[in-house]
Each structure stands twice: as C-alpha cells, then as structure tokens.
Coordinates of C-alpha atoms and ligand atoms in Angstrom, one line a residue:
M1 CA -93.4 19.1 42.2
E2 CA -91.5 16.9 44.6
N3 CA -87.9 17.8 45.4
Y4 CA -85.4 15.1 45.2
S5 CA -81.9 16.1 46.3
L6 CA -78.9 13.9 45.7
P7 CA -76.6 13.3 48.7
Q8 CA -74.1 16.1 49.2
G9 CA -70.6 15.2 48.2
S10 CA -71.6 12.3 45.9
L11 CA -70.6 12.2 42.2
F12 CA -72.3 10.7 39.1
L13 CA -70.2 9.4 36.2
G14 CA -71.4 9.3 32.6
L15 CA -69.3 7.8 29.8
D16 CA -70.0 7.9 26.1
C17 CA -68.4 5.3 23.8
S18 CA -68.9 7.1 20.5
T19 CA -67.6 6.5 17.0
Q20 CA -64.4 8.4 17.3
S21 CA -63.8 8.7 21.1
L22 CA -64.7 7.7 24.6
K23 CA -65.8 10.7 26.6
A24 CA -66.6 11.2 30.3
T25 CA -68.6 13.7 32.3
I26 CA -68.8 13.8 36.1
L27 CA -71.7 15.6 37.8
D28 CA -71.8 16.6 41.4
S29 CA -75.0 16.4 43.6
N30 CA -76.1 19.8 42.2
L31 CA -75.8 18.4 38.7
V32 CA -72.9 20.7 37.9
I33 CA -70.0 19.3 35.8
V34 CA -66.9 18.8 38.0
A35 CA -64.7 16.9 35.5
T36 CA -64.6 15.8 31.9
E37 CA -62.2 13.5 30.1
F38 CA -61.6 12.2 26.6
V39 CA -59.8 9.3 24.8
H40 CA -59.5 9.8 21.1
F41 CA -59.3 6.4 19.4
D42 CA -57.2 7.1 16.3
S43 CA -54.6 9.2 18.0
E44 CA -54.4 7.7 21.5
L45 CA -54.8 4.1 20.5
P46 CA -53.0 4.2 17.2
H47 CA -52.1 0.5 17.2
Y48 CA -55.6 -0.4 16.2
K49 CA -55.0 1.6 13.0
T50 CA -58.6 2.9 12.8
K51 CA -59.5 6.0 10.7
D52 CA -62.3 7.9 12.5
G53 CA -62.6 5.1 14.9
V54 CA -63.5 2.5 12.3
Y55 CA -62.3 0.1 9.6
R56 CA -63.9 0.4 6.1
D57 CA -63.6 -3.0 4.5
P58 CA -61.8 -2.5 1.1
V59 CA -63.2 -5.9 -0.1
I60 CA -66.7 -6.3 1.2
N61 CA -68.8 -3.4 0.0
G62 CA -70.4 -1.4 2.9
R63 CA -68.8 -3.5 5.7
I64 CA -67.8 -1.0 8.4
V65 CA -66.6 -2.3 11.8
S66 CA -64.5 -1.3 14.8
P67 CA -62.2 -3.5 16.9
T68 CA -64.0 -4.6 20.0
M69 CA -60.8 -4.6 22.1
M70 CA -60.2 -0.9 21.2
W71 CA -63.3 0.0 23.4
V72 CA -62.0 -2.2 26.2
E73 CA -58.5 -0.5 26.1
A74 CA -60.1 2.9 25.8
L75 CA -61.8 2.2 29.1
D76 CA -58.6 1.2 30.8
L77 CA -57.0 4.4 29.6
M78 CA -60.0 6.6 30.5
L79 CA -60.1 5.3 34.1
E80 CA -56.4 5.8 34.5
K81 CA -56.8 9.4 33.3
L82 CA -59.9 10.1 35.3
S83 CA -58.4 8.7 38.5
K84 CA -55.9 11.6 38.5
K85 CA -58.8 14.1 38.6
V86 CA -61.5 12.5 40.7
D87 CA -61.8 10.5 43.9
F88 CA -63.7 7.4 42.5
A89 CA -64.8 6.5 46.1
K90 CA -67.3 9.4 45.9
I91 CA -69.1 8.1 42.8
A92 CA -72.5 6.9 43.8
S93 CA -73.5 5.6 40.4
I94 CA -72.3 5.2 36.8
S95 CA -74.2 5.1 33.6
G96 CA -73.2 5.3 30.0
S97 CA -73.9 5.9 26.4
A98 CA -72.7 4.3 23.2
Q99 CA -73.1 4.7 19.5
Q100 CA -76.3 2.9 18.7
H101 CA -76.8 -0.4 16.8
G102 CA -73.2 -1.7 17.0
S103 CA -73.0 -5.3 18.4
V104 CA -70.5 -7.4 20.4
Y105 CA -70.3 -11.2 20.4
W106 CA -69.2 -12.9 23.6
K107 CA -67.6 -16.3 23.2
I108 CA -69.0 -19.2 25.2
G109 CA -67.4 -19.2 28.6
S110 CA -66.7 -15.4 28.7
S111 CA -69.1 -14.7 31.5
M112 CA -66.7 -16.6 33.7
V113 CA -63.8 -14.4 32.6
L114 CA -65.9 -11.3 33.2
S115 CA -66.8 -12.3 36.7
S116 CA -63.3 -13.2 37.8
L117 CA -61.2 -10.3 36.5
D118 CA -57.8 -9.9 38.2
P119 CA -57.5 -6.3 39.6
G120 CA -53.8 -6.5 39.2
K121 CA -54.1 -6.5 35.4
R122 CA -55.7 -4.2 32.8
L123 CA -59.0 -5.3 31.2
K124 CA -57.3 -5.5 27.8
D125 CA -54.9 -8.2 29.1
Q126 CA -57.8 -10.3 30.3
L127 CA -60.5 -10.1 27.7
S128 CA -58.7 -10.4 24.4
Q129 CA -59.8 -14.0 23.9
S130 CA -63.5 -13.3 24.7
F131 CA -64.8 -12.3 21.3
P132 CA -65.3 -14.8 18.5
L133 CA -65.8 -11.8 16.2
E134 CA -63.0 -9.5 16.9
E135 CA -64.5 -6.6 14.8
S136 CA -67.9 -5.4 15.8
P137 CA -70.3 -4.2 13.1
I138 CA -71.2 -0.6 13.8
W139 CA -73.9 1.9 12.9
M140 CA -72.1 2.9 9.7
D141 CA -72.2 -0.6 8.2
C142 CA -74.5 -1.1 5.3
S143 CA -73.6 -4.6 4.2
T144 CA -76.8 -6.4 5.1
T145 CA -79.3 -5.2 2.5
E146 CA -80.1 -8.8 1.6
Q147 CA -80.8 -9.7 5.2
C148 CA -83.0 -6.6 5.6
R149 CA -85.1 -7.6 2.7
K150 CA -85.5 -11.2 4.0
I151 CA -86.5 -10.0 7.5
E152 CA -89.0 -7.5 6.2
E153 CA -90.5 -10.2 3.9
A154 CA -90.7 -12.7 6.8
V155 CA -92.7 -10.3 9.1
G156 CA -95.1 -9.1 6.3
G157 CA -93.3 -6.1 4.9
A158 CA -91.4 -2.9 5.8
S159 CA -94.5 -1.2 7.3
E160 CA -95.3 -4.1 9.4
L161 CA -91.8 -4.3 10.8
Y162 CA -91.9 -0.5 11.5
R163 CA -95.3 -1.0 13.3
L164 CA -93.9 -3.8 15.3
T165 CA -90.3 -2.7 16.2
G166 CA -90.4 1.1 15.6
S167 CA -88.3 1.0 12.4
R168 CA -88.2 -0.7 9.1
A169 CA -85.2 -3.0 8.5
H170 CA -82.0 -1.0 8.5
E171 CA -78.6 -2.4 7.5
R172 CA -77.0 -1.1 10.7
Y173 CA -79.6 -2.6 13.0
V174 CA -78.5 -5.7 15.0
G175 CA -81.2 -8.0 13.7
P176 CA -80.0 -7.9 10.1
Q177 CA -76.4 -8.0 11.3
V178 CA -77.0 -11.1 13.4
R179 CA -78.8 -12.8 10.5
K180 CA -75.8 -12.1 8.3
I181 CA -73.4 -13.6 10.9
Y182 CA -75.6 -16.6 11.2
E183 CA -75.7 -17.1 7.5
T184 CA -72.1 -16.3 6.6
R185 CA -70.2 -17.2 9.8
P186 CA -72.3 -19.9 11.5
E187 CA -69.3 -21.0 13.6
V188 CA -69.2 -17.5 15.2
Y189 CA -72.9 -17.6 15.9
H190 CA -72.8 -21.0 17.5
N191 CA -69.7 -20.0 19.6
T192 CA -71.5 -16.9 20.9
E193 CA -73.2 -17.1 24.3
R194 CA -74.3 -13.4 24.4
V195 CA -74.9 -10.7 21.9
S196 CA -74.6 -7.3 23.5
L197 CA -75.2 -3.8 22.1
I198 CA -72.1 -1.6 22.6
S199 CA -74.0 0.1 25.4
S200 CA -74.8 -3.2 27.3
F201 CA -71.3 -4.5 26.5
M202 CA -69.7 -1.5 28.3
G203 CA -72.2 -1.9 31.1
S204 CA -71.2 -5.6 31.4
L205 CA -67.5 -4.6 31.9
F206 CA -68.5 -2.5 34.9
I207 CA -70.8 -5.1 36.6
G208 CA -68.6 -8.1 35.8
A209 CA -71.6 -10.0 34.3
Y210 CA -73.7 -9.7 31.2
A211 CA -75.8 -6.5 31.5
C212 CA -79.4 -6.4 30.1
I213 CA -80.0 -4.5 26.9
D214 CA -82.0 -1.4 27.8
E215 CA -85.4 -1.0 26.1
T216 CA -84.5 2.3 24.4
D217 CA -81.3 1.1 22.7
G218 CA -82.9 -2.3 22.3
A219 CA -85.4 -0.6 20.0
G220 CA -82.6 0.0 17.5
M221 CA -82.3 -3.7 16.7
N222 CA -85.4 -4.6 14.7
L223 CA -86.1 -7.2 17.3
M224 CA -88.1 -5.6 20.1
D225 CA -91.9 -5.1 20.2
I226 CA -91.9 -1.3 20.7
K227 CA -95.3 -1.2 22.4
K228 CA -94.7 -4.1 24.7
R229 CA -91.0 -3.4 25.3
E230 CA -90.2 -7.1 25.0
W231 CA -88.5 -9.3 22.4
S232 CA -90.9 -10.0 19.5
N233 CA -91.1 -13.7 18.6
L234 CA -92.0 -12.8 15.1
A235 CA -88.9 -10.6 14.6
L236 CA -86.7 -13.1 16.4
N237 CA -87.9 -16.0 14.2
A238 CA -87.3 -13.8 11.1
T239 CA -83.7 -13.3 12.2
A240 CA -81.8 -16.4 13.6
P241 CA -82.6 -19.5 15.7
S242 CA -82.2 -19.6 19.5
L243 CA -81.5 -15.8 19.4
E244 CA -83.5 -14.9 22.5
E245 CA -81.2 -16.9 24.8
K246 CA -78.2 -15.1 23.4
L247 CA -79.8 -11.6 23.9
G248 CA -80.7 -12.0 27.5
K249 CA -83.4 -9.8 29.1
L250 CA -84.4 -6.2 28.4
A251 CA -84.6 -3.6 31.2
P252 CA -85.7 0.0 31.3
A253 CA -82.9 2.6 30.9
F254 CA -83.3 3.8 34.5
A255 CA -83.0 0.4 36.0
V256 CA -80.0 -0.8 38.0
S257 CA -77.8 -3.0 35.9
G258 CA -75.8 -4.2 38.9
I259 CA -73.4 -3.3 41.6
I260 CA -69.9 -2.3 40.4
S261 CA -67.6 -5.4 40.1
P262 CA -64.9 -6.0 42.7
Y263 CA -62.3 -5.5 39.9
F264 CA -63.0 -1.7 39.9
V265 CA -63.3 -1.4 43.6
E266 CA -59.9 -3.0 44.1
R267 CA -58.1 -1.6 41.1
F268 CA -59.5 2.0 41.1
N269 CA -60.9 2.4 44.6
F270 CA -64.5 2.7 43.6
N271 CA -67.0 2.5 46.4
K272 CA -68.2 -1.1 46.7
N273 CA -71.8 0.1 46.7
C274 CA -71.5 2.1 43.5
L275 CA -74.5 1.3 41.3
V276 CA -74.2 0.8 37.6
I277 CA -77.4 2.0 35.8
Q278 CA -78.4 0.6 32.5
W279 CA -76.3 2.0 29.6
S280 CA -78.2 3.3 26.6
G281 CA -77.6 4.7 23.1
D282 CA -75.9 8.0 22.4
N283 CA -78.9 9.8 21.0
P284 CA -81.3 8.8 23.8
N285 CA -78.6 9.9 26.3
S286 CA -78.3 13.3 24.5
L287 CA -82.1 13.6 24.8
A288 CA -81.7 13.2 28.5
G289 CA -78.6 15.6 28.7
L290 CA -80.4 18.3 26.8
A291 CA -83.4 18.1 29.2
L292 CA -85.7 18.0 26.2
N293 CA -89.4 18.8 26.7
A294 CA -92.4 18.0 24.4
G295 CA -92.3 20.4 21.4
D296 CA -88.5 20.9 21.6
L297 CA -86.2 19.7 18.8
A298 CA -82.6 18.6 19.1
I299 CA -80.1 18.6 16.2
S300 CA -77.0 16.6 17.0
L301 CA -74.0 17.2 14.7
G302 CA -71.6 14.4 15.6
T303 CA -70.1 11.8 13.4
S304 CA -73.7 11.2 12.4
D305 CA -76.2 14.0 12.3
T306 CA -79.5 13.3 14.0
V307 CA -82.7 15.2 14.6
F308 CA -84.9 14.1 17.5
G309 CA -87.8 15.1 19.7
L310 CA -90.4 13.6 22.0
I311 CA -93.7 12.2 20.8
D312 CA -96.6 10.6 22.6
D313 CA -98.0 8.4 19.8
P314 CA -95.8 8.1 16.8
E315 CA -97.4 8.0 13.3
P316 CA -96.0 5.1 11.3
C317 CA -93.4 6.5 8.9
L318 CA -90.6 4.6 7.1
E319 CA -88.1 7.5 7.3
S320 CA -87.9 7.8 11.0
H321 CA -86.8 5.7 14.0
V322 CA -88.9 5.4 17.1
F323 CA -87.4 4.4 20.5
P324 CA -89.0 4.4 24.0
N325 CA -88.3 7.6 26.0
P326 CA -85.1 6.8 27.9
V327 CA -86.1 8.8 31.0
D328 CA -89.8 8.0 31.3
T329 CA -92.0 5.0 31.5
N330 CA -94.3 6.4 28.8
G331 CA -93.8 8.0 25.4
Y332 CA -91.3 7.8 22.7
M333 CA -88.4 9.6 21.0
V334 CA -88.6 10.0 17.3
M335 CA -85.5 10.5 15.3
L336 CA -84.0 11.1 11.8
V337 CA -80.5 9.9 11.1
Y338 CA -77.9 11.0 8.6
K339 CA -74.7 9.1 8.0
N340 CA -73.0 12.0 6.2
G341 CA -72.5 14.3 9.1
S342 CA -69.2 15.6 10.4
L343 CA -67.0 13.3 8.3
T344 CA -68.6 14.7 5.1
R345 CA -68.2 18.3 6.4
E346 CA -64.5 17.5 7.1
D347 CA -64.2 16.1 3.6
I348 CA -65.6 19.3 1.9
R349 CA -63.5 21.4 4.3
N350 CA -60.4 19.5 3.2
C351 CA -61.2 19.7 -0.5
Y352 CA -62.5 23.3 -0.7
A353 CA -61.5 25.2 2.4
E354 CA -57.8 24.5 2.9
E355 CA -58.5 21.9 5.6
S356 CA -59.4 24.7 8.0
W357 CA -62.6 25.4 9.9
E358 CA -61.6 29.1 9.8
V359 CA -61.5 29.2 6.0
F360 CA -64.7 27.1 5.9
N361 CA -66.4 29.7 8.2
N362 CA -65.1 32.6 6.2
Y363 CA -66.7 31.0 3.1
L364 CA -70.0 30.7 5.0
Q365 CA -69.8 34.3 5.9
Q366 CA -68.9 35.5 2.4
T367 CA -71.7 33.7 0.6
P368 CA -75.4 34.9 0.7
P369 CA -78.2 33.0 2.4
L370 CA -80.0 30.7 -0.2
N371 CA -76.6 30.4 -2.0
E372 CA -78.0 32.1 -5.1
G373 CA -80.0 28.9 -5.7
K374 CA -77.0 26.6 -5.7
L375 CA -78.0 23.2 -4.2
G376 CA -75.8 20.3 -3.3
F377 CA -76.3 16.7 -2.2
Y378 CA -73.0 15.4 -0.7
Y379 CA -72.8 11.8 0.2
K380 CA -69.3 10.7 0.9
E381 CA -70.8 7.5 2.3
H382 CA -73.9 5.7 1.3
E383 CA -76.6 7.8 3.0
I384 CA -79.4 6.6 5.3
L385 CA -81.8 9.5 4.7
P386 CA -82.5 9.6 1.8
P387 CA -81.4 6.1 1.0
L388 CA -78.8 6.9 -1.7
P389 CA -75.5 5.5 -2.6
A390 CA -72.3 7.5 -2.2
G391 CA -71.9 10.4 -4.7
F392 CA -72.1 14.2 -5.0
H393 CA -74.9 15.9 -7.0
R394 CA -75.1 19.6 -7.6
Y395 CA -77.8 21.8 -9.1
A396 CA -78.1 25.5 -10.0
L397 CA -81.6 27.0 -9.9
E398 CA -81.5 29.5 -12.8
N399 CA -83.4 32.7 -12.3
F400 CA -83.9 32.0 -8.6
R401 CA -84.3 35.3 -6.6
G402 CA -85.9 33.8 -3.5
E403 CA -89.3 35.3 -4.3
S404 CA -91.1 32.5 -6.2
M405 CA -90.3 29.4 -8.2
D406 CA -92.0 30.8 -11.4
G407 CA -89.6 30.7 -14.3
V408 CA -86.9 28.9 -12.3
T409 CA -85.2 26.1 -14.1
V410 CA -82.9 23.4 -12.6
Q411 CA -79.6 22.8 -14.2
E412 CA -77.3 19.9 -13.1
V413 CA -73.7 21.2 -12.7
Q414 CA -70.2 19.7 -12.1
E415 CA -68.9 22.0 -9.3
F416 CA -69.4 25.4 -7.7
D417 CA -66.7 27.9 -6.7
A418 CA -65.2 26.8 -3.3
P419 CA -67.2 29.2 -1.1
F420 CA -70.5 28.1 -2.7
E421 CA -69.6 24.5 -2.2
V422 CA -69.3 25.1 1.5
R423 CA -72.6 26.8 1.8
A424 CA -74.3 24.3 -0.5
L425 CA -73.2 21.5 1.9
I426 CA -74.4 23.2 5.1
E427 CA -77.7 24.5 3.6
G428 CA -78.3 21.2 2.0
Q429 CA -77.8 19.3 5.2
L430 CA -80.1 21.7 7.1
L431 CA -82.8 21.9 4.4
S432 CA -82.9 18.1 4.4
M433 CA -83.4 18.0 8.2
R434 CA -86.2 20.6 8.1
A435 CA -87.9 18.9 5.2
H436 CA -87.8 15.4 6.7
A437 CA -88.6 16.6 10.2
E438 CA -91.8 18.2 8.8
R439 CA -92.6 15.1 6.8
V440 CA -92.5 12.9 10.0
G441 CA -94.8 15.3 11.9
M442 CA -92.3 17.3 14.0
V443 CA -93.4 20.9 14.4
I444 CA -91.2 23.6 12.8
P445 CA -90.2 26.0 14.2
P446 CA -90.1 24.0 17.5
K447 CA -90.6 25.5 21.0
R448 CA -86.9 25.3 21.5
L449 CA -84.2 24.1 19.1
I450 CA -81.1 22.8 20.8
A451 CA -77.9 22.0 18.9
T452 CA -75.3 19.6 20.2
G453 CA -72.4 17.4 19.1
G454 CA -68.9 18.3 17.9
A455 CA -70.0 20.7 15.1
S456 CA -72.4 22.6 17.4
S457 CA -69.3 24.5 18.6
N458 CA -69.2 26.2 15.3
E459 CA -71.1 29.5 15.5
C460 CA -71.4 29.9 11.7
I461 CA -73.2 26.6 11.5
L462 CA -75.5 27.6 14.3
N463 CA -76.3 30.8 12.4
A464 CA -77.2 28.8 9.4
I465 CA -79.5 26.6 11.5
A466 CA -81.2 29.7 12.9
S467 CA -81.8 31.0 9.3
V468 CA -83.1 27.7 7.9
F469 CA -85.3 26.8 10.8
G470 CA -86.4 30.4 11.5
C471 CA -85.8 30.2 15.3
D472 CA -83.3 30.8 18.1
V473 CA -80.7 28.1 18.5
H474 CA -79.8 26.9 22.0
T475 CA -76.7 25.1 23.1
V476 CA -75.7 23.4 26.4
P477 CA -72.3 24.3 28.0
R478 CA -70.5 21.4 26.4
P479 CA -71.2 19.7 23.1
D480 CA -70.8 16.2 24.5
S481 CA -74.4 16.0 25.7
A482 CA -74.4 12.2 25.5
S483 CA -71.9 11.7 28.3
L484 CA -73.6 14.5 30.2
G485 CA -77.0 12.7 29.7
A486 CA -75.4 9.5 30.9
A487 CA -74.2 11.2 34.1
L488 CA -77.7 12.6 34.6
R489 CA -79.2 9.1 34.0
A490 CA -76.8 7.7 36.5
A491 CA -78.3 10.1 39.1
H492 CA -81.8 9.4 37.8
G493 CA -81.3 5.6 38.1
W494 CA -79.8 6.0 41.6
T495 CA -82.8 8.1 42.7
C496 CA -85.3 5.6 41.4
H497 CA -83.4 2.8 43.2
E498 CA -83.2 4.8 46.4
T499 CA -86.9 5.5 46.5
S500 CA -87.9 2.1 45.1
S501 CA -90.1 3.9 42.6
F502 CA -90.0 5.6 39.3
V503 CA -89.2 9.3 39.8
P504 CA -89.7 11.6 36.8
V505 CA -86.2 12.8 35.8
R506 CA -87.3 16.5 35.8
F507 CA -87.8 16.2 39.6
L508 CA -84.0 16.1 39.8
Y509 CA -83.5 19.6 38.3
E510 CA -86.8 21.4 37.7
D511 CA -86.5 23.9 40.5
K512 CA -82.9 24.7 39.8
L513 CA -82.3 24.0 36.1
E514 CA -80.5 27.3 35.5
K515 CA -77.9 26.5 38.1
T516 CA -77.1 23.0 36.6
S517 CA -74.9 22.1 33.7
L518 CA -78.0 20.9 31.9
S519 CA -79.3 24.4 31.3
S520 CA -79.2 25.4 27.7
K521 CA -78.8 29.0 26.5
I522 CA -79.6 30.9 23.3
S523 CA -76.4 31.0 21.3
V524 CA -77.8 32.5 18.2
N525 CA -81.0 34.5 17.7
A526 CA -83.7 33.6 15.2
G527 CA -83.0 34.5 11.6
N528 CA -85.5 36.8 9.9
P529 CA -88.9 35.2 9.2
A530 CA -88.9 36.3 5.5
L531 CA -85.7 34.5 5.0
S532 CA -87.1 31.3 6.6
S533 CA -90.0 31.4 4.2
K534 CA -87.6 31.7 1.3
Y535 CA -85.8 28.7 2.7
A536 CA -89.1 26.8 2.9
M537 CA -89.5 27.4 -0.9
L538 CA -86.0 26.2 -1.6
M539 CA -86.6 23.2 0.7
R540 CA -89.6 22.1 -1.3
K541 CA -87.6 22.3 -4.6
R542 CA -84.7 20.4 -3.0
L543 CA -87.1 17.7 -1.8
E544 CA -88.4 17.3 -5.4
I545 CA -84.9 16.9 -6.7
E546 CA -84.1 14.4 -3.8
D547 CA -87.2 12.3 -4.6
H548 CA -86.1 12.2 -8.2
L549 CA -82.6 11.1 -7.2
V550 CA -84.0 8.3 -5.1
K551 CA -86.1 7.1 -8.0
Q552 CA -83.1 7.4 -10.4
F553 CA -80.4 5.8 -8.2
G554 CA -82.8 3.4 -6.4
R555 CA -82.8 2.5 -2.8
V556 CA -79.7 0.6 -1.8
S557 CA -81.9 0.4 1.3
T558 CA -81.8 2.5 4.4
Ligands
ADP1 P1 -69.0 11.5 17.9 O1 -69.6 11.6 19.3 O2 -70.0 10.9 17.0 O3 -67.7 10.7 17.9 P2 -68.6 14.3 18.1 O4 -69.9 14.8 18.6 O5 -67.5 14.2 19.2 O6 -68.7 12.9 17.4 O7 -68.1 15.2 17.0 C1 -66.9 15.1 16.4 C2 -66.8 15.9 15.1 O8 -67.0 17.3 15.5 C3 -65.5 15.9 14.4 O9 -65.6 14.8 13.4 C4 -65.4 17.3 13.7 O10 -65.7 17.2 12.3 C5 -66.6 18.1 14.4 N1 -66.1 19.4 14.8 C6 -65.3 19.7 15.8 N2 -65.1 21.1 15.8 C7 -65.8 21.6 14.7 C8 -65.9 22.9 14.1 N3 -65.4 24.0 14.7 N4 -66.7 23.0 13.1 C9 -67.3 22.0 12.5 N5 -67.2 20.7 13.0 C10 -66.4 20.5 14.0
XUL2 C1 -78.6 6.4 15.2 C2 -77.3 6.2 14.6 C3 -76.1 7.0 14.9 C4 -75.2 6.3 16.0 C5 -73.9 7.0 16.1 O1 -79.6 5.6 14.7 O2 -77.1 5.3 13.8 O3 -76.5 8.3 15.4 O4 -75.9 6.3 17.2 O5 -73.9 8.1 16.8

C-alpha cells in the first residue's frame, strides 16, 4: 500500500446540508476531527417557518418543499459561527453533502450574480432574486406519480428505467420533478438556465459558478446512464425538452469542482488556493465517512432511514437504488430508503412515550424481544419502501411463542399498550430493513454493521439492531457521518488533484485508521443467535402481511 500523507497543519472542511440542519466537520491532516458546527433550520432560521426543515403543502397532496434561500442563509450563518473556531486560511479543500434528489432552479442570468458576489454583503442579500422557483422540491415529495408513470412508459417500463439509470421512476427523483415543472409551470422551466441538485447548488455557491453534478448524486435523478456515467438521451427525452443544457456536465465525486470564489477569500479569509471538491449526496458521503468495505452494511437513522452497502455488479431489483461508488472509479453502492424514519419515531414517542426518549427507551427495555408477536406498520408519511400511503396497521400473532408459526393466527388490532407500541415500531422498522436487505441480495449478518445518523446515539435502538440482525453493531465517534465523509472526500479530492491521478481513498487512512475519527467501534455486542432466528421467522410473517398490504392499498408509487 502506498502512503499518502496530507500536508501538516492543513484542514479539510465537510458540510452536510440535510433535511433539518446544516452540519460541519473539520478534519486535520491526520483525519482527526478538530471542529464541528451545526445550524438547525427550524429554530435558528425561524423566519422561514419550516417544520422539520420543510413545508408540507396543505393543498397539493404529497408536495413537500424547502425554501431555497434557507440553505443560502444557513451557509452565511454556518461560516460566521465556524470562523470563531477555525482559521479558514488553513483549509486546503472543502467538500460537501446534501440530502439527495432535491433540486434548485437558477434563473437566467444568475451565473453573472454568482460570479460577482460582493464580499461586503451576505449571500442571502445577493441571491434572493436568483430562483424562479423559490421552494425546492425535496426528497420527501411524492407529488409526481403521474410523471413517474409517463417516464417509465416512455423508456419501455420500470425495469428498463432501472437497468438504464439504477432506479425505477421515483416521485422524489429530479427527472419526474422537472417533468412536472415543465408541464405545470412552463414559465419557470423556460426561465431556468441551470437545474442543480442541492449538492451541486451548494458547491456552486463556493466556486462562484455553476458546479457540475457529481456522478453519484446524479444517479438519483432517473436521468443518468448508470453504466456509462453520462446523461442518457432516452431518459432526457422522456423528461423535458432541452434539458441537457440546463443540467450541465457530470463529474466524478472526487473531481475538483473549482477554486474557491474570491467572495469567500475576501469575506472570510479563506486561502485563495482552497479547492472545492464536487459535493455529493448525504448517503454516499456517509458511505465514505464510515470507511465502508465490501460486505459491510450501514444503517443510517436520520430523517430518512437508509440501509446501504457496496456491490460490484448490482442485480436489477425494483426495490433498491444503485449509485456509482462515490470514492472509487469502479463499483456501486446499493441502498434501501425509508421515508418514515426519525420523524415517525418522534411521532410515536410523542403519542405514547410522553414526548421523551427516556420514557421511549424505558418502554423498549420493559418489553420482551419479539414483542409477544405484536407487529406494527407505522407510516406517518406515504412510505417509499414498501410503497404504501400514510396510515398505521397493527397485527397480533395469536399463539406466537417464537418457536414455530404452526397454529399461529394473525389478528388485526386497533392499538397496543404504549410500551408495546414503541417496540412494535422499532422492531417493525428493523425487520423491514433486514427483510428487504436480504431480498436485494445483501448478506445478513454482514461482516460489519455500522449504525449512523441522529437516532444511532440511542443505545436501546442499537440493542434492538443487534438482536434483529444477529451481529455486533458498530458506530463512529459522531453520528453525523455525512459531514465527516464530506471532509474525508475533501481530502481525497485534494490528494487526487495533487497527484494528478486517482488515489484509492483507503490510501489516506489504511495504515492508521484506529487513530483517525473514521474508525468505528463496537457499541453493542451481537444478540443471541437463537433470538436472531426467531426474528427471521417473525420477519417472514411480517413480509407476508406487508405484501398483502401493498396488494390491498395499491402502489401510490415509490
Ligand atoms: P438529518 O441529517 O436527516 O437531518 P439527523 O441524522 O441529524 O437527520 O437525525 C436527526 C434525528 O435524530 C431527529 O429527528 C431525532 O428524532 C433523532 N434523534 C436524536 N436523538 C435521538 C435519540 N436519543 N433517540 C432517537 N432518535 C434521536
Ligand atoms: C435517499 C433519500 C434520503 C435523502 C435524505 O434516496 O431520499 O435518504 O437523501 O436524507
């Protein structure tokens, strides 16, 4: 293995523009965290009046958006806060992460504004007129079912679109979102000179020009040929006219996006040679930050829950999403996505556990594993996996002792006692993850299972993961692995640039992983194998009920 050391004294900044907050992690040249920072959208930017960082349209069913300017102002605030902790002149490179699939529409003429920002003013005072659509559709939106259907039809069906782009049509993906804008707001479409992902949008602010979309996050659009890593004419034509010119070029996630714009040099004293590395999606950045290897599995418990791993040659499967590996020139990441993650856990906590994680955890500890056969499906929002509309469904398995399913009957029920509601929620979420991970070919138990995201700080939830998956659960020092991964990718892109070649990311840490902030540790030991087999039995029963629910309530679409 070659040893690549980063220059002593240099720093690497990673940002993560997620659903509820903007987070930052700064790594030093030994890949150790030296600073972190946080801007919470609802509470620190209350004038946008978001709830959980988003607006849920009360009129248009499934329309969920966020104000584009909120992200701009969050960056102003983040840099003001960080400048008190860190000398920006030492930052050699910056990269970033953003919630995937959200899109930003730049008005004709905005590139001029972007390239001539006045360092005497905040970004928010200069960009407010740049967006013909002031509210960006985000990953939670599910208002484009009709467009999904038309796009799939135009390319020859859902399986064909999956084969071509790595996913079937999904409401939250940018292709269907753009098609909807073209159909319903043609004036906005024609007044748009660039469509950015949130990741490339944030990168654009830093370079003072339109940044390319990176190939990994670009795969979350239903527009890119996943094998060739270039825009697919078939998919573009199925979406909207003259779209390619509005999307600009694609670039690998480790490429240099540009040099930092003079605005940041003059206003915040960044080094004028500071590189900006392509921004990418939050899940790909987490994959980087967790130093995932083949055979490992990550469970991210953020606003969304995701399960992901690395794969050489993905099998076509309509349930999963495939993206190019963000830190390699070959291979893919495969992922499952749940919309009902933390916000649904909060909802159940608020309804049944006195709005307290402590009470929630007490309930988890009081109730037995397998929950006496009490199963729940909790969809506060329309779910992605399985594709089901909002609603709660509860079942009691009568005569279930965990030994066999002989003689067990399934009874639909209205409600459980509060402690059982809490366990039914957590076990249900984890059983679904295990079942679908197995269905798409991920190996369970994995070599290493790493939990991340806000809820991974909850040890009772980690215990439940260990029991359901039958393996140890690892965590990294901080649950915000997306901004950590972005900081690592900043260092990675910097190294590739410096050596004028592609350097495998592991060369940055392989000989010293334990000493870096990327090293994960076992937080909870494996549950007992007999219990994990009982969960396997429960999982199969739950999957049967789930398939039945999907047949009964139909696919609103994924
Ligand atoms: P995102 O990056 O998608 O904005 P985060 O990964 O920051 O989300 O996770 C935020 C979520 O973490 C919150 O919505 C909250 O429900 C959850 N969370 C924080 N602490 C706990 C806890 N102790 N137990 C369970 N969930 C928690
Ligand atoms: C991934 C997805 C979410 C968002 C928000 O496909 O929709 O995980 O990236 O975190």
